[in-house]
Amino acid sequence: MGNVVVYEWGLNSDFLKTVAGLPSWPVVLGTAVIMLIILYSAALSADAGERRGYNDIAFFIMGMVLPYIFPLVIVPAISPRDGYVPTPVAAGKQQPVELPEEDEEDEPDDDAGYKFDFFAALTTDEKGERPGPFTLVTKTGNTYTIDTIRKLYPDRGVFVLQRTDNNADSGDQTLRIKYEQIEYFDKLT
């Protein structure tokens, strides 16, 4: 009975190390705090990358590799991607965006399809979405009624389908369609 160890109930490092095989509580809590700091840095980086038109996953990973150096020092030095137009939204107000005027000489062919600039010029609501309803016809002949345009990327858009009797109980159904696949797009009245 000389080898009996009596443990007091409490959170001390001897209990964790010998019984549970875990490092001491300060090490566990310190590791958790450091991981939260790194994840927050990665989230800041991903947000900044998305606002500049870059791949948010790549920026997230770089934010983990270089915490706070990447989002606070390197990202501000990176210019927005060519052709990316951020759409600022004032709190609670719609931002009207004027369509760019085109000369008749610069009119694109009918085969050129729709471009990012066309969709970026549509009026946004307080959430940054472009409210519809719209009708969208793809080059394959599918016709969709779009409720809102949720997000725009340089090569494709995220379109939220209007709810019908068939999909009333499900969540938002979205389509990610490349602009070059759109045959016809117009606002319904």
Coordinates of N, CA and C in Angstrom, one line a residue:
M1 N 0.8 -1.2 0.0 CA 0.0 0.0 0.0 C 0.9 1.2 0.0
G2 N 2.1 1.1 -0.1 CA 3.0 2.3 -0.1 C 3.1 3.0 -1.4
N3 N 2.6 2.3 -2.5 CA 2.7 2.9 -3.8 C 1.4 3.6 -4.2
V4 N 0.4 3.8 -3.3 CA -0.8 4.4 -3.6 C -0.7 5.9 -3.7
V5 N -1.2 6.5 -4.8 CA -1.2 7.9 -5.0 C -2.6 8.4 -4.8
V6 N -2.7 9.4 -4.0 CA -4.0 10.0 -3.7 C -4.1 11.3 -4.5
Y7 N -5.2 11.4 -5.3 CA -5.3 12.6 -6.1 C -6.4 13.5 -5.5
E8 N -6.2 14.8 -5.4 CA -7.2 15.7 -5.0 C -8.0 16.1 -6.2
W9 N -9.3 16.4 -6.0 CA -10.1 16.8 -7.1 C -9.7 18.2 -7.4
G10 N -9.3 18.5 -8.6 CA -8.9 19.8 -9.1 C -8.2 19.7 -10.4
L11 N -7.9 20.8 -11.0 CA -7.3 20.8 -12.3 C -5.8 21.2 -12.1
N12 N -5.0 20.2 -11.7 CA -3.6 20.4 -11.6 C -2.9 19.6 -12.7
S13 N -1.7 20.0 -13.0 CA -0.9 19.4 -14.1 C -0.6 17.9 -13.8
D14 N -0.4 17.6 -12.6 CA 0.0 16.2 -12.3 C -1.2 15.2 -12.6
F15 N -2.4 15.6 -12.3 CA -3.6 14.8 -12.6 C -3.7 14.5 -14.1
L16 N -3.6 15.6 -14.9 CA -3.7 15.5 -16.4 C -2.6 14.6 -17.0
K17 N -1.4 14.9 -16.5 CA -0.2 14.2 -17.1 C -0.2 12.7 -16.7
T18 N -0.5 12.3 -15.5 CA -0.3 10.9 -15.1 C -1.6 10.1 -15.4
V19 N -2.8 10.6 -15.2 CA -4.0 9.8 -15.3 C -4.5 9.9 -16.7
A20 N -4.7 11.1 -17.3 CA -5.3 11.2 -18.6 C -4.3 11.2 -19.7
G21 N -3.0 11.4 -19.4 CA -2.0 11.4 -20.5 C -1.9 12.7 -21.2
L22 N -2.6 13.7 -20.7 CA -2.7 15.0 -21.4 C -1.7 16.0 -20.8
P23 N -1.2 16.9 -21.6 CA -0.4 18.0 -21.0 C -1.2 18.8 -20.0
S24 N -0.5 19.7 -19.3 CA -1.2 20.5 -18.3 C -2.2 21.4 -18.9
W25 N -3.1 21.9 -18.1 CA -4.2 22.8 -18.5 C -3.7 24.1 -19.1
P26 N -2.6 24.7 -18.6 CA -2.1 25.9 -19.3 C -1.7 25.6 -20.7
V27 N -1.1 24.5 -20.9 CA -0.6 24.1 -22.3 C -1.9 23.9 -23.2
V28 N -2.9 23.2 -22.7 CA -4.1 23.0 -23.5 C -4.8 24.3 -23.8
L29 N -5.0 25.1 -22.8 CA -5.6 26.4 -23.0 C -4.8 27.4 -23.9
G30 N -3.5 27.4 -23.7 CA -2.6 28.2 -24.5 C -2.7 27.8 -26.0
T31 N -2.7 26.5 -26.2 CA -2.8 25.9 -27.6 C -4.1 26.3 -28.2
A32 N -5.2 26.2 -27.5 CA -6.5 26.6 -28.0 C -6.5 28.1 -28.4
V33 N -6.0 28.9 -27.5 CA -5.9 30.4 -27.8 C -5.1 30.7 -29.1
I34 N -4.0 30.0 -29.2 CA -3.1 30.2 -30.4 C -3.8 29.8 -31.6
M35 N -4.5 28.6 -31.6 CA -5.3 28.1 -32.7 C -6.4 29.1 -33.1
L36 N -7.1 29.7 -32.1 CA -8.1 30.7 -32.4 C -7.6 31.9 -33.1
I37 N -6.4 32.4 -32.6 CA -5.8 33.5 -33.2 C -5.4 33.2 -34.7
I38 N -4.9 32.0 -34.9 CA -4.5 31.7 -36.3 C -5.7 31.6 -37.2
L39 N -6.8 31.0 -36.7 CA -8.0 30.8 -37.5 C -8.6 32.2 -37.8
Y40 N -8.6 33.1 -36.8 CA -9.1 34.5 -37.1 C -8.3 35.2 -38.1
S41 N -7.0 35.0 -38.1 CA -6.1 35.6 -39.1 C -6.4 35.0 -40.5
A42 N -6.7 33.7 -40.5 CA -7.0 33.1 -41.8 C -8.3 33.6 -42.3
A43 N -9.3 33.8 -41.4 CA -10.6 34.3 -41.8 C -10.5 35.8 -42.3
L44 N -9.7 36.6 -41.7 CA -9.4 37.9 -42.2 C -8.8 37.9 -43.6
S45 N -7.9 37.0 -43.8 CA -7.2 36.9 -45.1 C -8.2 36.4 -46.2
A46 N -9.0 35.5 -45.9 CA -10.0 35.0 -46.8 C -11.0 36.1 -47.2
D47 N -11.4 36.8 -46.2 CA -12.4 37.9 -46.5 C -11.7 39.0 -47.4
A48 N -10.5 39.3 -47.1 CA -9.8 40.3 -47.9 C -9.5 39.8 -49.3
G49 N -9.2 38.6 -49.5 CA -9.0 38.0 -50.8 C -10.3 38.0 -51.6
E50 N -11.4 37.7 -51.0 CA -12.7 37.7 -51.7 C -13.1 39.1 -52.1
R51 N -12.8 40.1 -51.2 CA -13.2 41.4 -51.6 C -12.3 41.9 -52.7
R52 N -11.1 41.4 -53.0 CA -10.3 41.8 -54.0 C -10.4 40.9 -55.3
G53 N -11.3 39.9 -55.2 CA -11.6 39.1 -56.4 C -10.7 37.9 -56.6
Y54 N -10.0 37.5 -55.5 CA -9.1 36.4 -55.6 C -9.7 35.2 -54.9
N55 N -9.1 34.0 -55.0 CA -9.5 32.8 -54.4 C -9.4 32.9 -52.9
D56 N -10.6 32.8 -52.2 CA -10.6 33.0 -50.8 C -9.9 31.8 -50.1
I57 N -9.9 30.6 -50.6 CA -9.3 29.5 -50.0 C -7.8 29.6 -49.9
A58 N -7.2 30.1 -51.0 CA -5.8 30.3 -51.1 C -5.4 31.4 -50.0
F59 N -6.2 32.4 -49.9 CA -5.9 33.5 -49.0 C -6.1 33.0 -47.5
F60 N -7.1 32.1 -47.3 CA -7.3 31.5 -46.0 C -6.0 30.7 -45.6
I61 N -5.5 29.9 -46.5 CA -4.3 29.1 -46.2 C -3.1 30.0 -45.9
M62 N -2.9 31.0 -46.7 CA -1.8 31.9 -46.4 C -2.0 32.6 -45.1
G63 N -3.2 32.9 -44.7 CA -3.5 33.5 -43.4 C -3.1 32.6 -42.3
M64 N -3.2 31.3 -42.5 CA -2.8 30.3 -41.5 C -1.3 30.2 -41.4
V65 N -0.6 30.2 -42.6 CA 0.8 30.1 -42.7 C 1.5 31.3 -42.1
L66 N 1.1 32.5 -42.4 CA 1.7 33.7 -41.9 C 0.6 34.5 -41.2
P67 N 0.3 34.1 -39.9 CA -0.8 34.8 -39.2 C -0.5 36.2 -39.0
Y68 N -1.4 37.1 -39.2 CA -1.4 38.5 -39.1 C -0.4 39.2 -39.9
I69 N 0.6 38.6 -40.4 CA 1.6 39.2 -41.3 C 0.9 39.3 -42.7
F70 N 0.3 38.2 -43.1 CA -0.4 38.2 -44.4 C -1.6 39.1 -44.5
P71 N -2.6 39.0 -43.6 CA -3.8 39.9 -43.7 C -3.5 41.3 -43.5
L72 N -2.6 41.7 -42.6 CA -2.4 43.1 -42.2 C -1.2 43.8 -43.0
V73 N -0.3 43.0 -43.5 CA 0.8 43.7 -44.2 C 0.8 43.3 -45.7
I74 N 0.7 42.1 -46.1 CA 0.9 41.7 -47.5 C -0.4 41.9 -48.3
V75 N -1.6 41.6 -47.7 CA -2.8 41.7 -48.5 C -3.1 43.2 -48.9
P76 N -2.9 44.2 -48.0 CA -3.2 45.6 -48.5 C -2.3 46.0 -49.7
A77 N -1.1 45.3 -49.8 CA -0.2 45.6 -50.9 C -0.7 45.0 -52.2
I78 N -1.6 44.0 -52.2 CA -2.0 43.3 -53.4 C -3.2 44.1 -54.0
S79 N -3.0 44.4 -55.3 CA -4.1 45.1 -56.0 C -5.2 44.2 -56.4
P80 N -6.5 44.7 -56.5 CA -7.6 43.9 -56.9 C -7.3 43.2 -58.3
R81 N -7.9 42.1 -58.5 CA -7.8 41.3 -59.8 C -8.3 42.2 -60.9
D82 N -7.7 42.0 -62.1 CA -8.1 42.7 -63.3 C -9.5 42.4 -63.6
G83 N -10.3 43.4 -63.9 CA -11.7 43.1 -64.3 C -12.7 43.0 -63.1
Y84 N -12.1 43.0 -61.9 CA -13.0 42.8 -60.7 C -13.5 44.2 -60.2
V85 N -14.8 44.3 -60.1 CA -15.4 45.6 -59.7 C -16.1 45.3 -58.4
P86 N -15.6 45.8 -57.2 CA -16.3 45.6 -56.0 C -17.6 46.5 -56.0
T87 N -18.6 46.0 -55.4 CA -19.9 46.7 -55.3 C -20.1 47.2 -53.9
P88 N -19.8 48.4 -53.5 CA -20.0 48.9 -52.2 C -21.5 49.0 -51.9
V89 N -21.9 48.7 -50.7 CA -23.3 48.8 -50.3 C -23.4 49.6 -49.0
A90 N -24.2 50.7 -49.1 CA -24.4 51.5 -47.9 C -25.4 50.8 -47.0
A91 N -25.3 51.0 -45.7 CA -26.2 50.3 -44.8 C -27.7 50.6 -45.0
G92 N -28.5 49.6 -45.5 CA -29.9 49.9 -45.7 C -30.3 50.6 -46.9
K93 N -29.4 50.9 -47.8 CA -29.8 51.7 -49.0 C -29.4 50.9 -50.3
Q94 N -30.2 51.1 -51.3 CA -29.8 50.5 -52.5 C -28.8 51.3 -53.3
Q95 N -27.9 50.7 -53.9 CA -26.9 51.5 -54.6 C -27.2 51.4 -56.1
P96 N -27.8 52.4 -56.7 CA -28.0 52.4 -58.2 C -26.6 52.5 -58.9
V97 N -26.4 51.6 -59.9 CA -25.2 51.6 -60.7 C -25.6 51.9 -62.1
E98 N -25.0 52.9 -62.7 CA -25.4 53.2 -64.1 C -24.7 52.3 -65.0
L99 N -25.4 51.9 -66.0 CA -24.9 51.0 -67.1 C -23.9 51.8 -67.9
P100 N -22.7 51.2 -68.2 CA -21.8 51.9 -69.0 C -22.3 52.2 -70.4
E101 N -22.1 53.4 -70.9 CA -22.5 53.7 -72.2 C -21.5 53.1 -73.2
E102 N -22.1 52.5 -74.3 CA -21.2 51.9 -75.3 C -21.5 52.6 -76.6
D103 N -20.5 52.8 -77.4 CA -20.6 53.4 -78.7 C -21.2 52.2 -79.6
E104 N -21.8 52.6 -80.7 CA -22.4 51.6 -81.6 C -21.2 50.8 -82.2
E105 N -20.1 51.4 -82.4 CA -18.9 50.7 -82.9 C -18.4 49.6 -82.0
D106 N -18.6 49.8 -80.7 CA -18.1 48.9 -79.7 C -19.1 47.9 -79.3
E107 N -20.3 47.8 -80.0 CA -21.3 46.9 -79.6 C -20.8 45.5 -79.8
P108 N -21.0 44.6 -78.8 CA -20.5 43.2 -78.9 C -21.4 42.4 -79.9
D109 N -20.9 41.4 -80.4 CA -21.7 40.5 -81.3 C -22.8 39.8 -80.4
D110 N -23.8 39.3 -81.0 CA -24.8 38.5 -80.3 C -24.2 37.3 -79.7
D111 N -23.1 36.8 -80.4 CA -22.5 35.5 -79.9 C -21.6 35.8 -78.7
A112 N -21.3 37.0 -78.4 CA -20.3 37.3 -77.3 C -20.9 36.9 -76.0
G113 N -22.2 36.9 -75.8 CA -22.9 36.6 -74.5 C -22.8 37.7 -73.5
Y114 N -23.1 37.4 -72.3 CA -23.1 38.3 -71.2 C -21.8 38.3 -70.5
K115 N -21.4 39.5 -69.9 CA -20.2 39.6 -69.2 C -20.4 40.0 -67.8
F116 N -19.4 40.0 -67.0 CA -19.4 40.4 -65.6 C -19.9 41.8 -65.4
D117 N -19.5 42.7 -66.3 CA -19.9 44.1 -66.2 C -21.4 44.3 -66.3
F118 N -22.0 43.5 -67.1 CA -23.5 43.6 -67.3 C -24.2 43.4 -66.0
F119 N -23.8 42.3 -65.3 CA -24.5 41.9 -64.0 C -24.0 42.8 -62.9
A120 N -22.8 43.3 -62.9 CA -22.3 44.2 -61.8 C -23.0 45.5 -61.9
A121 N -23.5 45.9 -63.0 CA -24.2 47.2 -63.2 C -25.6 47.2 -62.6
L122 N -26.2 46.0 -62.3 CA -27.5 45.9 -61.8 C -27.6 46.5 -60.4
T123 N -28.7 47.0 -60.0 CA -28.9 47.6 -58.7 C -28.9 46.6 -57.6
T124 N -28.2 46.9 -56.5 CA -28.0 46.0 -55.3 C -28.9 46.4 -54.2
D125 N -29.3 45.5 -53.3 CA -30.0 45.8 -52.1 C -29.1 45.9 -50.9
E126 N -29.6 46.0 -49.7 CA -28.8 46.2 -48.5 C -27.9 45.0 -48.2
K127 N -28.2 43.8 -48.7 CA -27.3 42.7 -48.5 C -26.3 42.5 -49.6
G128 N -26.3 43.4 -50.6 CA -25.3 43.3 -51.7 C -25.8 42.4 -52.8
E129 N -27.0 41.9 -52.7 CA -27.6 41.0 -53.7 C -28.4 41.9 -54.7
R130 N -28.6 41.3 -55.9 CA -29.3 42.0 -57.0 C -30.7 41.4 -57.0
P131 N -31.7 42.1 -56.5 CA -33.1 41.5 -56.5 C -33.7 41.4 -57.9
G132 N -34.5 40.4 -58.0 CA -35.2 40.1 -59.3 C -36.7 40.5 -59.2
P133 N -37.5 39.8 -59.9 CA -37.2 38.5 -60.6 C -36.7 38.7 -62.0
F134 N -35.9 37.8 -62.4 CA -35.3 37.8 -63.7 C -35.6 36.5 -64.5
T135 N -35.5 36.5 -65.8 CA -35.6 35.3 -66.5 C -34.3 35.0 -67.1
L136 N -33.8 33.8 -67.1 CA -32.5 33.4 -67.6 C -32.7 32.2 -68.5
V137 N -32.1 32.3 -69.7 CA -32.2 31.1 -70.6 C -30.7 30.8 -71.0
T138 N -30.4 29.5 -70.8 CA -29.0 29.1 -71.1 C -28.9 28.7 -72.6
K139 N -27.7 28.5 -73.0 CA -27.5 28.1 -74.4 C -28.0 26.7 -74.7
T140 N -28.1 25.9 -73.6 CA -28.7 24.6 -73.8 C -30.2 24.5 -73.9
G141 N -30.8 25.7 -73.7 CA -32.3 25.8 -73.8 C -33.0 25.8 -72.5
N142 N -32.4 25.6 -71.4 CA -33.1 25.6 -70.1 C -33.5 27.1 -69.7
T143 N -34.7 27.2 -69.2 CA -35.2 28.5 -68.8 C -35.4 28.5 -67.3
Y144 N -34.9 29.5 -66.6 CA -35.1 29.6 -65.1 C -35.7 31.0 -64.8
T145 N -36.4 31.0 -63.7 CA -36.9 32.3 -63.1 C -36.0 32.5 -61.9
I146 N -35.3 33.6 -61.9 CA -34.3 33.9 -60.9 C -34.9 34.9 -59.9
D147 N -34.8 34.6 -58.6 CA -35.3 35.5 -57.5 C -34.3 36.6 -57.3
T148 N -33.0 36.2 -57.0 CA -31.9 37.2 -56.8 C -30.6 36.7 -57.4
I149 N -29.7 37.6 -57.6 CA -28.4 37.2 -58.0 C -27.5 37.4 -56.7
R150 N -27.1 36.3 -56.1 CA -26.4 36.4 -54.8 C -25.0 36.9 -54.9
K151 N -24.2 36.4 -55.8 CA -22.8 36.8 -55.9 C -22.3 36.7 -57.3
L152 N -21.3 37.6 -57.6 CA -20.7 37.6 -58.9 C -19.3 37.3 -58.8
Y153 N -18.8 36.5 -59.7 CA -17.4 36.2 -59.8 C -16.9 36.7 -61.2
P154 N -15.7 36.8 -61.5 CA -15.2 37.3 -62.8 C -15.7 36.4 -64.0
D155 N -16.0 35.1 -63.8 CA -16.4 34.2 -64.9 C -17.7 33.6 -64.7
R156 N -18.4 33.7 -63.5 CA -19.7 33.1 -63.3 C -20.5 33.9 -62.2
G157 N -21.8 33.6 -62.2 CA -22.6 34.2 -61.1 C -23.3 33.1 -60.4
V158 N -23.8 33.5 -59.1 CA -24.6 32.6 -58.3 C -26.0 33.2 -58.3
F159 N -26.9 32.4 -58.9 CA -28.3 32.8 -59.1 C -29.2 32.0 -58.2
V160 N -30.1 32.7 -57.4 CA -31.0 32.0 -56.5 C -32.3 31.8 -57.3
L161 N -32.8 30.6 -57.4 CA -34.0 30.3 -58.1 C -35.2 30.7 -57.3
Q162 N -36.3 31.1 -58.1 CA -37.5 31.6 -57.4 C -38.2 30.3 -56.9
R163 N -38.9 30.4 -55.7 CA -39.6 29.3 -55.1 C -40.9 29.0 -55.9
T164 N -41.1 27.7 -56.1 CA -42.4 27.3 -56.8 C -43.0 26.3 -55.9
D165 N -44.1 25.7 -56.3 CA -44.8 24.7 -55.5 C -43.9 23.4 -55.4
N166 N -43.1 23.2 -56.3 CA -42.2 22.0 -56.3 C -41.1 22.1 -55.3
N167 N -40.6 23.3 -55.1 CA -39.4 23.5 -54.1 C -39.7 24.5 -53.0
A168 N -41.0 24.6 -52.6 CA -41.4 25.6 -51.6 C -40.8 25.2 -50.2
D169 N -40.7 23.9 -49.9 CA -40.2 23.4 -48.6 C -38.7 23.4 -48.5
S170 N -38.0 23.4 -49.6 CA -36.5 23.2 -49.5 C -35.9 24.6 -49.3
G171 N -34.6 24.6 -49.0 CA -33.9 25.9 -48.8 C -33.7 26.6 -50.2
D172 N -32.9 27.6 -50.2 CA -32.6 28.3 -51.4 C -31.9 27.4 -52.4
Q173 N -32.4 27.3 -53.6 CA -31.7 26.6 -54.6 C -30.9 27.5 -55.5
T174 N -29.6 27.3 -55.6 CA -28.8 28.2 -56.4 C -28.2 27.5 -57.6
L175 N -28.0 28.3 -58.6 CA -27.3 27.9 -59.8 C -26.0 28.7 -60.0
R176 N -24.9 28.0 -60.3 CA -23.7 28.7 -60.6 C -23.5 28.5 -62.1
I177 N -23.7 29.6 -62.8 CA -23.7 29.6 -64.3 C -22.6 30.5 -64.8
K178 N -21.8 30.0 -65.7 CA -20.8 30.8 -66.4 C -21.5 31.8 -67.3
Y179 N -21.0 33.0 -67.4 CA -21.6 34.0 -68.2 C -21.7 33.6 -69.7
E180 N -20.7 32.9 -70.1 CA -20.7 32.5 -71.6 C -21.8 31.5 -71.9
Q181 N -22.4 30.9 -70.9 CA -23.4 29.9 -71.1 C -24.8 30.5 -71.1
I182 N -24.9 31.8 -70.9 CA -26.2 32.5 -70.8 C -26.6 33.0 -72.2
E183 N -27.7 32.6 -72.7 CA -28.2 33.0 -74.0 C -29.1 34.2 -73.9
Y184 N -29.9 34.3 -72.9 CA -30.8 35.5 -72.7 C -31.0 35.7 -71.2
F185 N -31.0 37.0 -70.9 CA -31.2 37.4 -69.5 C -32.0 38.7 -69.5
D186 N -33.1 38.8 -68.7 CA -33.9 40.1 -68.7 C -34.6 40.1 -67.3
K187 N -34.9 41.3 -66.9 CA -35.7 41.5 -65.7 C -37.2 41.4 -66.0
L188 N -37.9 40.6 -65.2 CA -39.3 40.4 -65.3 C -40.0 41.6 -64.7
T189 N -41.1 42.0 -65.3 CA -41.9 43.1 -64.7 C -43.2 42.7 -64.1

